[in-house]
Coordinates of C-alpha atoms and ligand atoms in Angstrom, one line a residue:
Chain A
M23 CA 125.3 21.1 83.8
N24 CA 124.1 24.3 81.0
N25 CA 123.9 26.7 82.8
E26 CA 121.8 28.6 80.4
K27 CA 118.9 26.7 80.9
S28 CA 116.1 27.7 82.6
C29 CA 115.3 27.0 86.2
C30 CA 114.4 23.8 86.7
C31 CA 113.8 24.6 90.4
S32 CA 110.4 22.5 91.8
A33 CA 109.3 26.0 93.8
G34 CA 108.7 29.5 92.5
N35 CA 111.6 30.5 94.8
C36 CA 115.0 30.3 92.3
S37 CA 117.5 31.7 94.8
S38 CA 120.0 29.3 92.9
I39 CA 120.2 27.6 89.9
E40 CA 121.7 24.7 91.0
S41 CA 119.2 23.6 93.3
I42 CA 116.5 21.6 92.2
T43 CA 114.5 21.6 95.8
P44 CA 114.6 25.4 97.2
Y45 CA 115.7 24.5 100.9
D46 CA 117.6 27.2 103.9
K47 CA 120.9 25.9 104.9
N48 CA 119.6 26.9 108.7
D49 CA 117.2 24.7 109.2
K50 CA 118.2 21.8 111.7
W51 CA 116.9 19.2 109.1
V52 CA 119.4 19.6 106.7
A53 CA 122.4 18.0 107.5
G54 CA 124.3 18.7 103.8
E55 CA 124.1 18.8 100.7
L56 CA 123.9 16.1 97.4
H57 CA 125.5 17.0 93.2
T58 CA 123.0 15.0 91.3
A59 CA 123.0 14.8 87.2
K60 CA 120.5 17.5 87.7
G61 CA 121.9 20.1 90.1
K62 CA 122.2 19.9 93.8
V63 CA 119.6 18.6 96.4
P64 CA 119.6 18.9 99.8
V65 CA 121.0 15.9 102.8
I66 CA 118.6 14.8 105.3
S67 CA 118.9 14.5 108.8
T68 CA 117.6 11.4 110.0
K69 CA 117.1 12.5 113.6
L70 CA 114.7 14.8 115.4
H71 CA 115.7 18.5 116.7
F72 CA 113.8 19.3 119.7
K73 CA 112.4 22.0 117.6
D74 CA 111.2 19.0 115.2
I75 CA 109.5 17.1 118.6
L76 CA 107.8 20.7 119.7
G77 CA 106.5 21.1 116.7
A78 CA 104.9 17.6 116.4
W79 CA 103.1 18.6 119.7
K80 CA 101.8 22.1 118.7
V81 CA 100.1 20.5 115.9
R82 CA 98.6 18.8 117.5
W83 CA 96.9 20.9 119.4
G84 CA 96.1 22.9 116.2
I85 CA 98.1 25.6 116.7
G86 CA 99.4 26.1 113.4
R87 CA 98.1 23.2 112.2
M88 CA 97.8 24.7 108.0
N89 CA 101.2 26.1 107.8
Y90 CA 103.3 23.2 108.9
K91 CA 105.2 22.2 105.8
I92 CA 108.3 21.8 103.3
N93 CA 109.1 22.7 99.7
P94 CA 108.2 20.0 97.3
G95 CA 110.9 18.3 95.6
L96 CA 113.4 16.4 96.0
Y97 CA 115.6 15.0 99.0
A98 CA 118.4 12.7 99.7
I99 CA 118.9 10.2 102.9
G100 CA 122.8 9.3 103.1
K101 CA 124.4 9.1 100.1
P102 CA 121.9 7.3 97.1
D103 CA 122.9 7.0 94.2
N104 CA 121.6 6.4 90.5
T105 CA 120.9 2.9 91.9
S106 CA 119.2 3.8 95.2
P107 CA 115.1 3.4 95.6
V108 CA 113.2 6.9 95.9
L109 CA 110.7 7.4 98.0
V110 CA 107.2 9.3 97.5
S111 CA 105.8 11.1 100.9
A112 CA 103.5 14.3 101.4
N113 CA 105.5 17.7 102.4
Y114 CA 103.2 18.1 105.6
K115 CA 106.3 18.4 108.1
L116 CA 105.0 16.2 110.6
T117 CA 104.8 13.6 108.2
F118 CA 108.1 13.8 106.6
D119 CA 109.6 14.0 110.6
V120 CA 107.9 10.4 111.6
L121 CA 109.2 9.2 107.6
R122 CA 112.6 10.5 108.5
K123 CA 113.0 9.2 111.6
E124 CA 112.7 5.3 110.2
L125 CA 115.1 6.2 107.5
S126 CA 118.4 5.6 109.4
G127 CA 121.6 3.9 107.8
I128 CA 119.3 4.2 104.3
N129 CA 120.7 5.1 101.3
C130 CA 117.8 6.3 99.4
W131 CA 116.2 9.6 97.1
L132 CA 112.6 10.9 99.4
L133 CA 110.7 12.7 96.2
I134 CA 108.3 15.3 98.3
L135 CA 104.4 16.1 96.6
D136 CA 103.4 19.1 96.8
T137 CA 100.4 18.1 99.4
K138 CA 99.9 22.0 100.8
G139 CA 101.2 20.7 103.9
I140 CA 98.7 17.6 104.5
N141 CA 99.7 14.1 105.2
V142 CA 99.6 11.3 102.8
W143 CA 96.3 9.5 103.8
C144 CA 93.8 13.0 103.6
A145 CA 95.9 14.1 100.6
A146 CA 95.3 10.9 98.6
G147 CA 91.3 11.7 99.5
K148 CA 91.4 15.1 98.1
G149 CA 93.6 14.5 95.6
T150 CA 96.7 16.6 96.3
F151 CA 98.6 13.5 96.5
G152 CA 97.4 12.1 93.3
T153 CA 98.8 11.4 89.9
D154 CA 98.5 14.2 88.3
E155 CA 101.0 15.9 90.6
L156 CA 103.4 12.8 91.2
V157 CA 103.7 13.0 87.4
S158 CA 104.9 16.5 87.2
R159 CA 107.0 16.2 90.6
I160 CA 109.0 13.7 88.3
M161 CA 109.0 16.1 85.0
K162 CA 110.1 18.8 87.6
T163 CA 112.8 17.5 89.2
G164 CA 114.6 15.7 86.6
L165 CA 114.3 12.5 88.6
S166 CA 114.7 9.7 85.7
E167 CA 118.1 10.8 84.7
I168 CA 119.0 11.1 88.7
V169 CA 118.0 7.4 88.9
S170 CA 118.6 5.0 85.7
H171 CA 116.5 2.8 87.8
R172 CA 112.6 2.9 86.8
K173 CA 110.7 2.3 90.4
L174 CA 108.8 3.9 92.8
V175 CA 108.3 3.3 96.4
L176 CA 104.6 5.2 97.6
P177 CA 102.9 4.5 100.9
Q178 CA 100.3 2.2 100.8
L179 CA 97.6 4.9 102.4
G180 CA 98.5 7.3 99.0
A181 CA 96.9 4.9 96.8
P182 CA 93.3 6.2 96.9
G183 CA 94.5 9.5 95.2
V184 CA 97.3 7.5 92.9
S185 CA 96.8 6.0 89.6
A186 CA 99.3 3.4 89.2
H187 CA 98.9 1.9 85.9
E188 CA 98.5 5.4 84.5
V189 CA 101.8 6.8 86.6
T190 CA 103.7 4.3 84.3
K191 CA 101.8 4.7 81.1
R192 CA 102.8 8.6 81.8
T193 CA 106.9 8.4 83.1
G194 CA 108.1 5.2 82.7
F195 CA 108.0 4.7 86.0
S196 CA 106.5 1.6 88.0
V197 CA 104.6 2.0 91.2
I198 CA 105.7 -0.5 94.0
Y199 CA 102.9 0.5 97.4
G200 CA 105.2 0.4 100.9
P201 CA 103.7 -0.3 104.2
V202 CA 101.1 1.5 105.6
R203 CA 103.3 2.7 109.0
A204 CA 106.7 4.4 108.4
K205 CA 108.2 2.2 111.1
D206 CA 107.7 -0.8 108.7
I207 CA 109.7 1.1 105.7
K208 CA 113.4 0.1 106.7
A209 CA 112.0 -4.0 106.5
F210 CA 110.4 -3.3 103.5
L211 CA 112.9 -2.2 102.1
D212 CA 115.7 -4.9 103.1
S213 CA 113.2 -7.5 102.0
G214 CA 113.5 -7.1 98.7
Y215 CA 109.6 -4.6 99.0
K216 CA 107.9 -7.0 100.5
A217 CA 104.8 -6.2 102.8
T218 CA 103.3 -8.7 105.6
E219 CA 100.1 -8.4 105.4
E220 CA 100.1 -7.1 109.0
M221 CA 102.2 -4.0 107.2
R222 CA 99.2 -3.4 105.2
T223 CA 96.3 -3.3 107.1
V224 CA 95.6 -0.4 108.4
K225 CA 95.2 -0.6 112.9
F226 CA 94.1 2.1 115.4
T227 CA 95.4 1.9 118.3
M228 CA 93.9 3.0 121.4
W229 CA 97.7 5.1 121.2
N230 CA 96.4 6.3 117.5
R231 CA 93.0 7.8 119.3
L232 CA 94.6 9.2 122.2
A233 CA 97.1 11.6 119.9
L234 CA 94.0 12.5 118.1
T235 CA 91.6 13.3 121.1
P236 CA 93.4 16.7 122.1
I237 CA 92.0 18.2 118.4
E238 CA 88.9 17.2 119.3
L239 CA 89.3 19.0 123.4
V240 CA 90.1 22.1 121.0
G241 CA 87.3 22.5 118.6
A242 CA 85.1 21.7 121.7
A243 CA 86.7 23.8 124.2
K244 CA 85.6 26.9 121.2
L245 CA 82.1 25.5 120.8
S246 CA 82.0 25.2 124.7
L247 CA 83.3 29.1 125.1
T248 CA 79.6 30.0 122.8
I249 CA 78.2 28.0 125.1
F250 CA 79.2 29.6 128.6
G251 CA 78.9 33.3 126.7
V252 CA 75.2 32.3 126.5
L253 CA 74.8 31.1 129.8
F254 CA 76.0 33.9 131.2
L255 CA 73.6 36.2 129.8
I256 CA 71.2 33.3 131.0
N257 CA 72.5 33.6 134.2
L258 CA 71.8 37.4 134.6
F259 CA 67.9 36.6 135.0
A260 CA 67.9 32.9 136.4
S261 CA 66.7 32.3 139.9
R262 CA 68.7 29.1 139.6
P263 CA 71.7 30.5 137.8
F264 CA 74.2 27.8 136.1
G265 CA 77.1 27.2 138.3
L266 CA 80.1 24.8 139.6
S267 CA 78.0 22.1 139.4
D268 CA 76.0 22.8 135.7
F269 CA 79.7 22.7 134.1
I270 CA 80.9 20.4 135.7
A271 CA 77.9 17.8 134.1
Y272 CA 78.5 19.9 131.2
A273 CA 82.4 19.8 131.3
G274 CA 82.3 15.4 132.2
A275 CA 80.1 14.7 129.1
V276 CA 82.0 17.0 126.5
I277 CA 85.6 14.7 128.1
M278 CA 82.9 11.3 127.3
G279 CA 82.7 12.5 124.0
T280 CA 85.8 13.7 123.0
V281 CA 88.6 11.8 125.3
I282 CA 87.0 8.0 127.1
T283 CA 84.5 7.3 124.1
P284 CA 87.6 7.6 121.2
M285 CA 90.1 5.8 123.7
L286 CA 87.9 3.6 124.5
L287 CA 86.1 3.2 121.1
P288 CA 86.1 -1.2 120.5
L289 CA 85.2 -1.5 124.2
I290 CA 81.4 -0.1 124.1
P291 CA 79.2 -1.7 122.8
G292 CA 77.3 -1.4 119.3
R293 CA 78.9 0.5 116.4
A294 CA 77.7 3.5 115.6
F295 CA 79.3 6.4 117.1
A296 CA 76.9 8.2 118.0
W297 CA 75.7 5.2 119.7
K298 CA 78.6 4.8 121.4
G299 CA 79.5 8.8 122.8
W300 CA 74.9 8.8 124.2
L301 CA 75.9 5.6 126.1
L302 CA 78.6 6.3 127.7
G303 CA 77.1 10.6 128.0
L304 CA 74.5 8.2 129.7
L305 CA 76.5 6.7 132.7
W306 CA 78.0 10.0 133.2
T307 CA 74.4 11.8 133.4
L308 CA 72.7 9.2 136.2
G309 CA 75.9 8.9 137.8
F310 CA 76.5 13.1 137.7
I311 CA 72.6 12.8 139.2
W312 CA 72.4 10.1 141.4
Y313 CA 75.4 12.1 143.5
N314 CA 74.0 14.8 143.5
G315 CA 70.5 13.7 144.8
W316 CA 68.9 15.2 142.1
L317 CA 66.1 12.6 142.0
V318 CA 64.0 14.6 143.9
S319 CA 61.5 16.2 143.2
E320 CA 62.5 19.5 143.5
F321 CA 65.1 18.3 140.8
L322 CA 63.7 16.3 139.1
L323 CA 62.8 18.4 135.8
L324 CA 66.5 19.4 135.6
A325 CA 67.7 15.8 136.4
I326 CA 65.2 14.6 133.2
G327 CA 66.1 18.4 131.3
Y328 CA 70.7 16.9 131.8
L329 CA 69.3 13.5 130.7
L330 CA 68.5 14.7 127.1
V331 CA 70.8 17.1 126.6
L332 CA 74.0 16.0 127.1
P333 CA 74.5 12.6 125.9
S334 CA 73.1 14.2 123.1
L335 CA 76.2 16.5 123.4
S336 CA 78.3 13.3 123.8
A337 CA 76.6 11.5 121.2
F338 CA 77.1 14.6 119.0
L339 CA 80.7 14.9 119.6
A340 CA 81.4 11.2 119.2
M341 CA 79.8 11.0 115.9
N342 CA 82.5 13.8 114.3
F343 CA 85.5 11.9 115.7
T344 CA 84.1 9.6 112.6
G345 CA 86.6 12.0 110.6
S346 CA 89.5 11.1 112.2
S347 CA 89.0 7.7 112.6
T348 CA 90.2 4.8 110.3
Y349 CA 87.6 2.8 110.2
T350 CA 84.1 4.1 108.8
S351 CA 82.9 4.4 105.1
F352 CA 81.2 7.3 104.0
S353 CA 77.7 5.6 103.3
G354 CA 78.5 4.6 106.6
V355 CA 78.3 7.7 108.4
I356 CA 75.5 9.1 106.2
K357 CA 73.7 6.5 107.3
E358 CA 74.5 6.9 111.0
M359 CA 74.1 10.5 111.2
K360 CA 70.3 10.3 109.3
I361 CA 69.1 8.7 112.6
A362 CA 71.3 10.1 114.5
V363 CA 71.1 14.2 114.4
P364 CA 67.2 14.3 114.1
L365 CA 67.5 12.6 117.2
I366 CA 70.3 14.3 118.8
A367 CA 68.5 17.6 118.0
L368 CA 65.3 17.0 119.3
S369 CA 66.6 15.5 121.8
S370 CA 68.7 18.4 122.7
I371 CA 66.1 20.9 122.0
A372 CA 63.1 19.2 124.6
G373 CA 66.6 19.4 127.1
I374 CA 67.2 22.9 127.3
V375 CA 63.5 23.9 127.4
L376 CA 63.3 21.7 130.5
V377 CA 66.3 23.3 132.3
L378 CA 66.0 26.4 131.2
I379 CA 62.5 26.5 132.6
K380 CA 64.0 25.0 135.5
S381 CA 66.3 28.3 135.8
L382 CA 64.3 30.7 134.9
M383 CA 60.9 29.7 136.8
A384 CA 61.6 28.7 140.8
Chain B
M12 CA 90.5 -5.3 119.3
K13 CA 89.3 -5.2 116.1
H14 CA 87.0 -2.0 114.9
R15 CA 83.5 -2.7 113.5
Y16 CA 81.3 -0.6 111.8
L17 CA 78.0 -0.6 110.1
K18 CA 77.1 -3.4 108.4
N19 CA 76.0 -4.6 104.6
V20 CA 76.7 0.2 103.3
A21 CA 79.8 -0.7 101.6
T22 CA 79.4 0.6 97.8
L23 CA 81.6 -2.0 96.7
N24 CA 81.3 -4.1 93.3
L25 CA 83.1 -6.5 91.4
A26 CA 82.7 -7.0 88.0
C27 CA 84.9 -11.4 87.8
E28 CA 84.9 -11.5 84.2
K29 CA 86.5 -7.9 83.9
C30 CA 89.8 -9.0 86.3
I31 CA 92.9 -10.1 85.4
G32 CA 94.3 -11.2 88.7
C33 CA 97.2 -8.3 89.1
G34 CA 96.5 -8.2 92.6
R35 CA 97.0 -4.5 92.2
C36 CA 93.5 -4.3 94.4
A37 CA 94.9 -6.5 97.2
E38 CA 98.2 -4.6 97.8
V39 CA 96.2 -0.9 97.9
C40 CA 93.5 -2.2 100.4
P41 CA 94.0 -0.9 103.7
H42 CA 91.9 -3.5 105.3
R43 CA 92.9 -6.3 103.5
V44 CA 89.1 -7.0 102.1
F45 CA 90.4 -8.6 98.5
S46 CA 92.0 -12.6 98.1
I47 CA 93.5 -13.1 94.8
N48 CA 92.1 -16.8 94.2
E49 CA 93.4 -18.7 91.4
R50 CA 94.5 -15.6 89.4
K51 CA 90.6 -13.7 90.2
A52 CA 90.1 -11.1 93.1
Q53 CA 87.8 -11.8 95.2
I54 CA 85.8 -9.7 97.8
V55 CA 86.4 -12.0 101.1
D56 CA 84.3 -9.7 103.6
K57 CA 82.7 -5.8 102.1
D58 CA 82.0 -4.5 106.2
P59 CA 85.3 -3.2 107.3
C60 CA 85.6 -1.6 103.6
M61 CA 85.3 2.3 104.4
E62 CA 84.7 3.2 100.2
C63 CA 88.3 5.0 100.4
G64 CA 89.0 4.0 96.7
A65 CA 92.4 2.9 96.6
C66 CA 91.2 -0.2 94.7
A67 CA 88.8 1.4 92.1
K68 CA 91.4 3.6 91.4
N69 CA 94.3 1.1 91.1
C70 CA 92.3 -1.6 89.1
P71 CA 94.1 -1.6 85.3
T72 CA 91.3 -2.9 84.1
N73 CA 88.5 -1.0 85.9
A74 CA 86.7 -4.1 87.5
I75 CA 85.6 -2.9 90.7
T76 CA 83.3 -0.2 91.4
V77 CA 83.0 2.1 95.4
K78 CA 81.6 5.6 95.9
S79 CA 84.5 6.7 97.1
G80 CA 84.2 9.5 99.9
V81 CA 85.3 11.2 102.9
G82 CA 83.7 8.5 106.2
C83 CA 84.0 12.0 108.6
A84 CA 80.4 13.6 110.1
E85 CA 81.9 17.1 110.2
A86 CA 82.5 17.2 106.7
V87 CA 79.0 15.6 105.8
I88 CA 77.5 18.0 108.4
I89 CA 79.7 21.0 106.6
G90 CA 78.9 18.6 102.5
W91 CA 74.5 19.5 104.0
F92 CA 75.4 23.8 105.0
T93 CA 77.1 24.3 102.0
G94 CA 75.3 21.8 99.4
S95 CA 78.5 21.0 98.1
E96 CA 80.4 17.5 98.2
P97 CA 81.7 17.2 101.3
S98 CA 85.7 16.9 101.8
C99 CA 87.4 16.8 105.0
G100 CA 89.7 18.8 107.2
C101 CA 90.9 16.1 108.4
S102 CA 94.2 15.9 111.6
S103 CA 96.4 14.0 111.5
D104 CA 98.0 10.6 113.2
E105 CA 100.6 8.8 113.3
G106 CA 99.7 5.8 111.1
C107 CA 99.5 8.3 108.6
C108 CA 103.4 7.9 107.0
Ligands
LIG20 S1 93.0 -5.1 90.2 FE1 91.5 -5.4 89.2 S2 92.1 -6.5 87.8 FE2 93.8 -6.5 89.3 S3 93.3 -8.1 90.5 FE3 92.1 -6.2 91.7 S4 90.2 -6.4 90.1 FE4 91.9 -7.5 89.1
LIG21 S1 87.9 1.3 98.8 FE1 89.4 0.9 99.9 S2 89.0 0.1 101.9 FE2 87.1 -0.3 99.9 S3 87.8 -2.2 99.6 FE3 88.7 -0.7 98.3 S4 90.6 -0.2 98.7 FE4 89.3 -1.8 100.6

């Protein structure tokens, strides 16, 4: 190898002339290094360390989610040689962990694209997991001199960003789309790149949906702090101050929209998310009002007010879950929102007015 | 249980005469919208299409058109306020590998 040649590192930081991918030896997931025709490549462990699991838990709750990434470039799993398959993925650490965990006992290369720490699906939608980045990453790592074959395995969910025929035209590498889920990758490689219909289909299981709810809850909690602040101010003048029962009514509506609706999604009748959320919010509010005996004339104003506000709140929060779902289309969401947003707004305003009348005027 | 979203909204279109039957669209579609019959692609069921754009992007003859975008209410709201194209700061899930 010619040491005089200008640096071939993929990222700006170039501590070692010979390393193709900059990495930190102290990271628990680096198991060693491998020498190739183009320089050193870090070898990746297929075991998750406690720190990886903690990291995954933290990002689920929205802590440091935007900065959980690894350096893009080429990595090795096991002892790959010039005939080993090349898998392409994103530089979001959670994606990387989910993938490498499934690769024990396999010898392969991992070509990690710079998706700014975003998962494959979302990065493909944004175009950062895309044709240009893939082509330039192939060039920067010198992949064509490290492997003798001309095949790349991309995750199927990366397809919205990558144009397979264009990659072939520009680099000579042909693109094979692998399975949707990382857990199927071994079976896919073993079968000679054959994906079953099942491996190709996106699912959205109760468990997938539940794993997404913490983020929704954290989002709703942030919004709630503002509301509580306003209520606190109102309480200073109120003849019927907001108290624990109001808090429970509110919290229940939030949980209906952010946790229960996503969880029961396919079981709730109807198709629009806002509708599903509204329905559960209504059930909750009705139950709550009945339980508190607010169906008497003294509390009627408050009861009607809450019946207008709370289901709308659940509807709005449920509608936001469209962003996390894996089957809503842009045209569908627009159609849903054109109807739902004005209704939610009107109903909320009317409800808030009634509740305030009740609170401020005894 | 199968998820179902709104009917008859997907903007997906297939120009059969341009299709060369390569099978890419059926390979990439995450909702199995296409099937290949006698070396021609066919839309089996349009409603599950989530307009991700994968088929159109990977069709070598540009036989497929779809107005792709993120199906995300939050992004649409932000788009309305800022007057820009909706783009998603979306969260990750296990299904994404
Ligand atoms: S990708 Fe295009 S050319 Fe290939 S089968 Fe589908 S529609 Fe036909
Ligand atoms: S846009 Fe996506 S979901 Fe719709 S048909 Fe094409 S690949 Fe399938």
